[in-house]
Amino acid sequence: STSINFLLGKAYFLMGKAQAEDPDMGGNPGSAFYDGEQYFRKALALDPGHFEARLLLASALYMNNNLEEAMEHGEICLQEKGEDTQALQMAGLIGIVLYAQAGEGADPADLDLVISRLKKALAVDPSLAVAHLRLSDAHLYKADIPAAVEALKKGIKACPGHNPLHERLLDFNGMEQGITPREAITFYRSEIETRSAGLAMEGHAT
């Protein structure tokens, strides 16, 4: 049934998330996410309107770096529920990585859409720590360091216990005042493109 396939998919997804966050658990998170994908697909074959199954399918695809298909499902989720904070955050997380990977061929309009979606999600739920971090990344790619720093400060105020926000702000504060946006982008490009699985999905398990 739809519900059984969804629950099995969610179980594998959460297993993959736990394995990604704690390597000492052993196991292969990529394999768990893949198994989750298959059950989510079965659930959607039975009920194409199952919102949670589609959102978690997008999340599992994202975790396995299948970004284009992940974004396709994320967009469908937003067509169904344009105000859903998890869907907005997921589309923003996928979008910033796609933008980073596009390099010189990236479309600035895509970055504007990432910023819009993350801001919309945070306006409803300021506790989305990763959304604050990726919003900072997006401002960084626009060469707007003050906005990137402000996004981090707002994130720390809303999520004081989230260490990556503090660490990123310390990095900014520790740089010389004369750093150029290009130097800052170069400094963070690798981290943005190869985001930690545990960090990216923190708090994301509907």
mmCIF file of C-alpha atoms in Angstrom:
data_model
loop_
_atom_site.group_PDB
_atom_site.id
_atom_site.type_symbol
_atom_site.label_atom_id
_atom_site.label_comp_id
_atom_site.label_asym_id
_atom_site.label_seq_id
_atom_site.Cartn_x
_atom_site.Cartn_y
_atom_site.Cartn_z
ATOM 1 C CA SER A 1 0.000 0.000 0.000
ATOM 2 C CA THR A 2 0.964 3.637 -0.266
ATOM 3 C CA SER A 3 1.372 4.059 3.479
ATOM 4 C CA ILE A 4 3.555 0.956 3.874
ATOM 5 C CA ASN A 5 5.854 2.006 1.035
ATOM 6 C CA PHE A 6 6.077 5.511 2.464
ATOM 7 C CA LEU A 7 6.916 4.278 5.956
ATOM 8 C CA LEU A 8 9.556 1.882 4.645
ATOM 9 C CA GLY A 9 11.047 4.657 2.553
ATOM 10 C CA LYS A 10 11.104 6.987 5.536
ATOM 11 C CA ALA A 11 12.760 4.318 7.682
ATOM 12 C CA TYR A 12 15.565 3.882 5.146
ATOM 13 C CA PHE A 13 15.881 7.647 4.746
ATOM 14 C CA LEU A 14 16.262 8.175 8.488
ATOM 15 C CA MET A 15 18.764 5.302 8.625
ATOM 16 C CA GLY A 16 20.835 6.981 5.922
ATOM 17 C CA LYS A 17 20.622 10.322 7.711
ATOM 18 C CA ALA A 18 21.791 8.766 10.982
ATOM 19 C CA GLN A 19 24.661 6.947 9.246
ATOM 20 C CA ALA A 20 25.724 10.167 7.488
ATOM 21 C CA GLU A 21 25.753 12.098 10.755
ATOM 22 C CA ASP A 22 27.540 9.379 12.756
ATOM 23 C CA PRO A 23 30.103 7.358 10.736
ATOM 24 C CA ASP A 24 30.712 5.176 13.789
ATOM 25 C CA MET A 25 27.307 3.571 13.162
ATOM 26 C CA GLY A 26 28.731 1.822 10.132
ATOM 27 C CA GLY A 27 26.700 1.063 7.054
ATOM 28 C CA ASN A 28 26.425 2.888 3.757
ATOM 29 C CA PRO A 29 24.222 6.009 3.909
ATOM 30 C CA GLY A 30 24.146 6.267 0.125
ATOM 31 C CA SER A 31 22.694 2.770 -0.090
ATOM 32 C CA ALA A 32 20.087 3.553 2.573
ATOM 33 C CA PHE A 33 19.047 6.733 0.751
ATOM 34 C CA TYR A 34 18.798 4.762 -2.492
ATOM 35 C CA ASP A 35 16.579 2.130 -0.855
ATOM 36 C CA GLY A 36 14.445 4.932 0.524
ATOM 37 C CA GLU A 37 14.127 6.404 -2.962
ATOM 38 C CA GLN A 38 12.753 3.148 -4.320
ATOM 39 C CA TYR A 39 10.021 2.930 -1.707
ATOM 40 C CA PHE A 40 9.092 6.587 -2.162
ATOM 41 C CA ARG A 41 8.775 5.967 -5.902
ATOM 42 C CA LYS A 42 6.464 3.011 -5.226
ATOM 43 C CA ALA A 43 4.342 5.165 -2.918
ATOM 44 C CA LEU A 44 4.101 7.890 -5.566
ATOM 45 C CA ALA A 45 3.204 5.364 -8.255
ATOM 46 C CA LEU A 46 0.188 4.467 -6.131
ATOM 47 C CA ASP A 47 -0.569 8.031 -5.050
ATOM 48 C CA PRO A 48 1.142 10.767 -7.132
ATOM 49 C CA GLY A 49 -0.256 13.397 -4.770
ATOM 50 C CA HIS A 50 1.506 12.046 -1.667
ATOM 51 C CA PHE A 51 3.305 15.245 -0.666
ATOM 52 C CA GLU A 52 5.554 13.826 2.060
ATOM 53 C CA ALA A 53 6.706 10.948 -0.141
ATOM 54 C CA ARG A 54 7.673 13.359 -2.908
ATOM 55 C CA LEU A 55 9.434 15.752 -0.535
ATOM 56 C CA LEU A 56 11.468 12.961 1.045
ATOM 57 C CA LEU A 57 12.199 11.523 -2.398
ATOM 58 C CA ALA A 58 13.644 14.921 -3.320
ATOM 59 C CA SER A 59 15.639 14.868 -0.081
ATOM 60 C CA ALA A 60 16.994 11.354 -0.671
ATOM 61 C CA LEU A 61 17.966 12.232 -4.247
ATOM 62 C CA TYR A 62 19.694 15.353 -2.944
ATOM 63 C CA MET A 63 21.634 13.350 -0.398
ATOM 64 C CA ASN A 64 22.878 11.065 -3.186
ATOM 65 C CA ASN A 65 23.799 14.080 -5.319
ATOM 66 C CA ASN A 66 21.105 13.465 -7.947
ATOM 67 C CA LEU A 67 20.430 17.164 -7.953
ATOM 68 C CA GLU A 68 18.535 17.685 -11.195
ATOM 69 C CA GLU A 69 15.891 15.075 -10.400
ATOM 70 C CA ALA A 70 15.791 16.246 -6.789
ATOM 71 C CA MET A 71 14.952 19.750 -7.992
ATOM 72 C CA GLU A 72 12.237 18.419 -10.308
ATOM 73 C CA HIS A 73 10.453 16.824 -7.369
ATOM 74 C CA GLY A 74 11.103 19.862 -5.205
ATOM 75 C CA GLU A 75 9.425 22.075 -7.784
ATOM 76 C CA ILE A 76 6.393 19.774 -7.884
ATOM 77 C CA CYS A 77 6.166 20.023 -4.094
ATOM 78 C CA LEU A 78 6.195 23.812 -4.333
ATOM 79 C CA GLN A 79 3.503 23.740 -6.997
ATOM 80 C CA GLU A 80 1.339 21.785 -4.578
ATOM 81 C CA LYS A 81 2.252 23.707 -1.404
ATOM 82 C CA GLY A 82 4.102 26.895 -2.219
ATOM 83 C CA GLU A 83 4.239 28.013 1.413
ATOM 84 C CA ASP A 84 5.633 24.782 2.871
ATOM 85 C CA THR A 85 8.810 25.683 4.741
ATOM 86 C CA GLN A 86 10.507 22.308 4.267
ATOM 87 C CA ALA A 87 9.844 22.373 0.512
ATOM 88 C CA LEU A 88 11.127 25.948 0.285
ATOM 89 C CA GLN A 89 14.240 25.060 2.274
ATOM 90 C CA MET A 90 14.889 21.941 0.189
ATOM 91 C CA ALA A 91 14.552 23.875 -3.085
ATOM 92 C CA GLY A 92 16.938 26.480 -1.705
ATOM 93 C CA LEU A 93 19.512 23.903 -0.593
ATOM 94 C CA ILE A 94 19.428 22.152 -3.957
ATOM 95 C CA GLY A 95 19.474 25.452 -5.815
ATOM 96 C CA ILE A 96 22.597 26.835 -4.127
ATOM 97 C CA VAL A 97 24.571 23.664 -4.903
ATOM 98 C CA LEU A 98 23.405 23.645 -8.530
ATOM 99 C CA TYR A 99 24.417 27.295 -8.798
ATOM 100 C CA ALA A 100 27.833 26.599 -7.312
ATOM 101 C CA GLN A 101 28.425 23.695 -9.673
ATOM 102 C CA ALA A 102 27.378 25.714 -12.728
ATOM 103 C CA GLY A 103 30.415 27.950 -12.316
ATOM 104 C CA GLU A 104 30.717 30.723 -14.872
ATOM 105 C CA GLY A 105 27.624 29.478 -16.701
ATOM 106 C CA ALA A 106 25.370 30.059 -13.694
ATOM 107 C CA ASP A 107 22.289 32.224 -14.181
ATOM 108 C CA PRO A 108 22.062 35.059 -11.597
ATOM 109 C CA ALA A 109 18.269 34.692 -11.672
ATOM 110 C CA ASP A 110 18.667 31.206 -10.190
ATOM 111 C CA LEU A 111 20.527 32.691 -7.249
ATOM 112 C CA ASP A 112 17.819 35.307 -6.734
ATOM 113 C CA LEU A 113 15.269 32.484 -6.597
ATOM 114 C CA VAL A 114 17.356 30.632 -3.988
ATOM 115 C CA ILE A 115 17.488 33.753 -1.825
ATOM 116 C CA SER A 116 13.762 34.361 -2.198
ATOM 117 C CA ARG A 117 12.867 30.804 -1.218
ATOM 118 C CA LEU A 118 15.193 30.653 1.771
ATOM 119 C CA LYS A 119 13.980 34.018 3.056
ATOM 120 C CA LYS A 120 10.381 32.881 2.661
ATOM 121 C CA ALA A 121 11.072 29.706 4.623
ATOM 122 C CA LEU A 122 12.912 31.591 7.367
ATOM 123 C CA ALA A 123 10.151 34.178 7.679
ATOM 124 C CA VAL A 124 7.835 31.358 8.748
ATOM 125 C CA ASP A 125 10.353 29.229 10.645
ATOM 126 C CA PRO A 126 13.522 31.044 11.807
ATOM 127 C CA SER A 127 14.763 27.826 13.450
ATOM 128 C CA LEU A 128 15.932 26.393 10.083
ATOM 129 C CA ALA A 129 19.630 26.732 10.867
ATOM 130 C CA VAL A 130 20.882 25.306 7.582
ATOM 131 C CA ALA A 131 18.676 27.730 5.652
ATOM 132 C CA HIS A 132 20.451 30.633 7.396
ATOM 133 C CA LEU A 133 23.825 29.176 6.449
ATOM 134 C CA ARG A 134 22.871 28.647 2.811
ATOM 135 C CA LEU A 135 21.291 32.102 2.621
ATOM 136 C CA SER A 136 24.667 33.446 3.680
ATOM 137 C CA ASP A 137 26.275 31.392 0.901
ATOM 138 C CA ALA A 138 23.832 32.824 -1.627
ATOM 139 C CA HIS A 139 24.630 36.407 -0.612
ATOM 140 C CA LEU A 140 28.303 35.532 -0.823
ATOM 141 C CA TYR A 141 27.866 34.419 -4.424
ATOM 142 C CA LYS A 142 26.272 37.789 -5.131
ATOM 143 C CA ALA A 143 29.469 39.336 -3.770
ATOM 144 C CA ASP A 144 27.499 40.920 -0.917
ATOM 145 C CA ILE A 145 29.633 40.148 2.126
ATOM 146 C CA PRO A 146 27.677 42.442 4.521
ATOM 147 C CA ALA A 147 24.448 40.593 3.668
ATOM 148 C CA ALA A 148 26.218 37.252 4.055
ATOM 149 C CA VAL A 149 27.438 38.249 7.520
ATOM 150 C CA GLU A 150 24.002 39.587 8.480
ATOM 151 C CA ALA A 151 22.399 36.279 7.486
ATOM 152 C CA LEU A 152 24.807 34.480 9.813
ATOM 153 C CA LYS A 153 24.079 36.875 12.687
ATOM 154 C CA LYS A 154 20.331 36.364 12.277
ATOM 155 C CA GLY A 155 20.901 32.625 12.168
ATOM 156 C CA ILE A 156 22.929 32.678 15.375
ATOM 157 C CA LYS A 157 20.239 34.740 17.093
ATOM 158 C CA ALA A 158 17.552 32.257 16.046
ATOM 159 C CA CYS A 159 19.691 29.121 16.462
ATOM 160 C CA PRO A 160 22.357 29.908 19.100
ATOM 161 C CA GLY A 161 23.370 26.274 19.474
ATOM 162 C CA HIS A 162 24.200 25.679 15.800
ATOM 163 C CA ASN A 163 28.014 25.584 15.716
ATOM 164 C CA PRO A 164 28.515 25.865 11.912
ATOM 165 C CA LEU A 165 26.912 29.327 11.972
ATOM 166 C CA HIS A 166 29.313 30.473 14.693
ATOM 167 C CA GLU A 167 32.285 28.935 12.893
ATOM 168 C CA ARG A 168 31.433 30.629 9.601
ATOM 169 C CA LEU A 169 31.024 34.009 11.289
ATOM 170 C CA LEU A 170 34.382 33.569 13.038
ATOM 171 C CA ASP A 171 35.924 32.840 9.649
ATOM 172 C CA PHE A 172 34.534 36.084 8.265
ATOM 173 C CA ASN A 173 35.639 38.050 11.320
ATOM 174 C CA GLY A 174 39.091 36.530 11.141
ATOM 175 C CA MET A 175 39.677 37.607 7.558
ATOM 176 C CA GLU A 176 41.468 40.786 6.720
ATOM 177 C CA GLN A 177 39.154 43.757 6.197
ATOM 178 C CA GLY A 178 40.340 44.143 2.641
ATOM 179 C CA ILE A 179 39.213 40.721 1.428
ATOM 180 C CA THR A 180 37.486 40.844 -1.933
ATOM 181 C CA PRO A 181 34.248 39.002 -2.700
ATOM 182 C CA ARG A 182 36.138 36.817 -5.194
ATOM 183 C CA GLU A 183 38.586 35.750 -2.499
ATOM 184 C CA ALA A 184 35.733 34.975 -0.132
ATOM 185 C CA ILE A 185 33.924 32.913 -2.757
ATOM 186 C CA THR A 186 37.117 30.967 -3.480
ATOM 187 C CA PHE A 187 37.577 30.392 0.240
ATOM 188 C CA TYR A 188 34.131 28.808 0.633
ATOM 189 C CA ARG A 189 33.489 27.273 -2.795
ATOM 190 C CA SER A 190 34.596 23.757 -1.839
ATOM 191 C CA GLU A 191 32.493 23.727 1.329
ATOM 192 C CA ILE A 192 29.417 24.986 -0.515
ATOM 193 C CA GLU A 193 29.735 22.430 -3.316
ATOM 194 C CA THR A 194 30.445 19.445 -1.092
ATOM 195 C CA ARG A 195 28.088 20.285 1.766
ATOM 196 C CA SER A 196 28.067 17.830 4.662
ATOM 197 C CA ALA A 197 25.194 15.373 4.460
ATOM 198 C CA GLY A 198 24.430 15.690 8.149
ATOM 199 C CA LEU A 199 24.531 19.474 8.033
ATOM 200 C CA ALA A 200 22.390 19.711 4.942
ATOM 201 C CA MET A 201 19.644 17.540 6.333
ATOM 202 C CA GLU A 202 19.730 18.628 9.967
ATOM 203 C CA GLY A 203 16.198 18.948 11.230
ATOM 204 C CA HIS A 204 14.769 17.701 7.926
ATOM 205 C CA ALA A 205 12.728 14.582 8.561
ATOM 206 C CA THR A 206 9.023 15.079 8.087
#
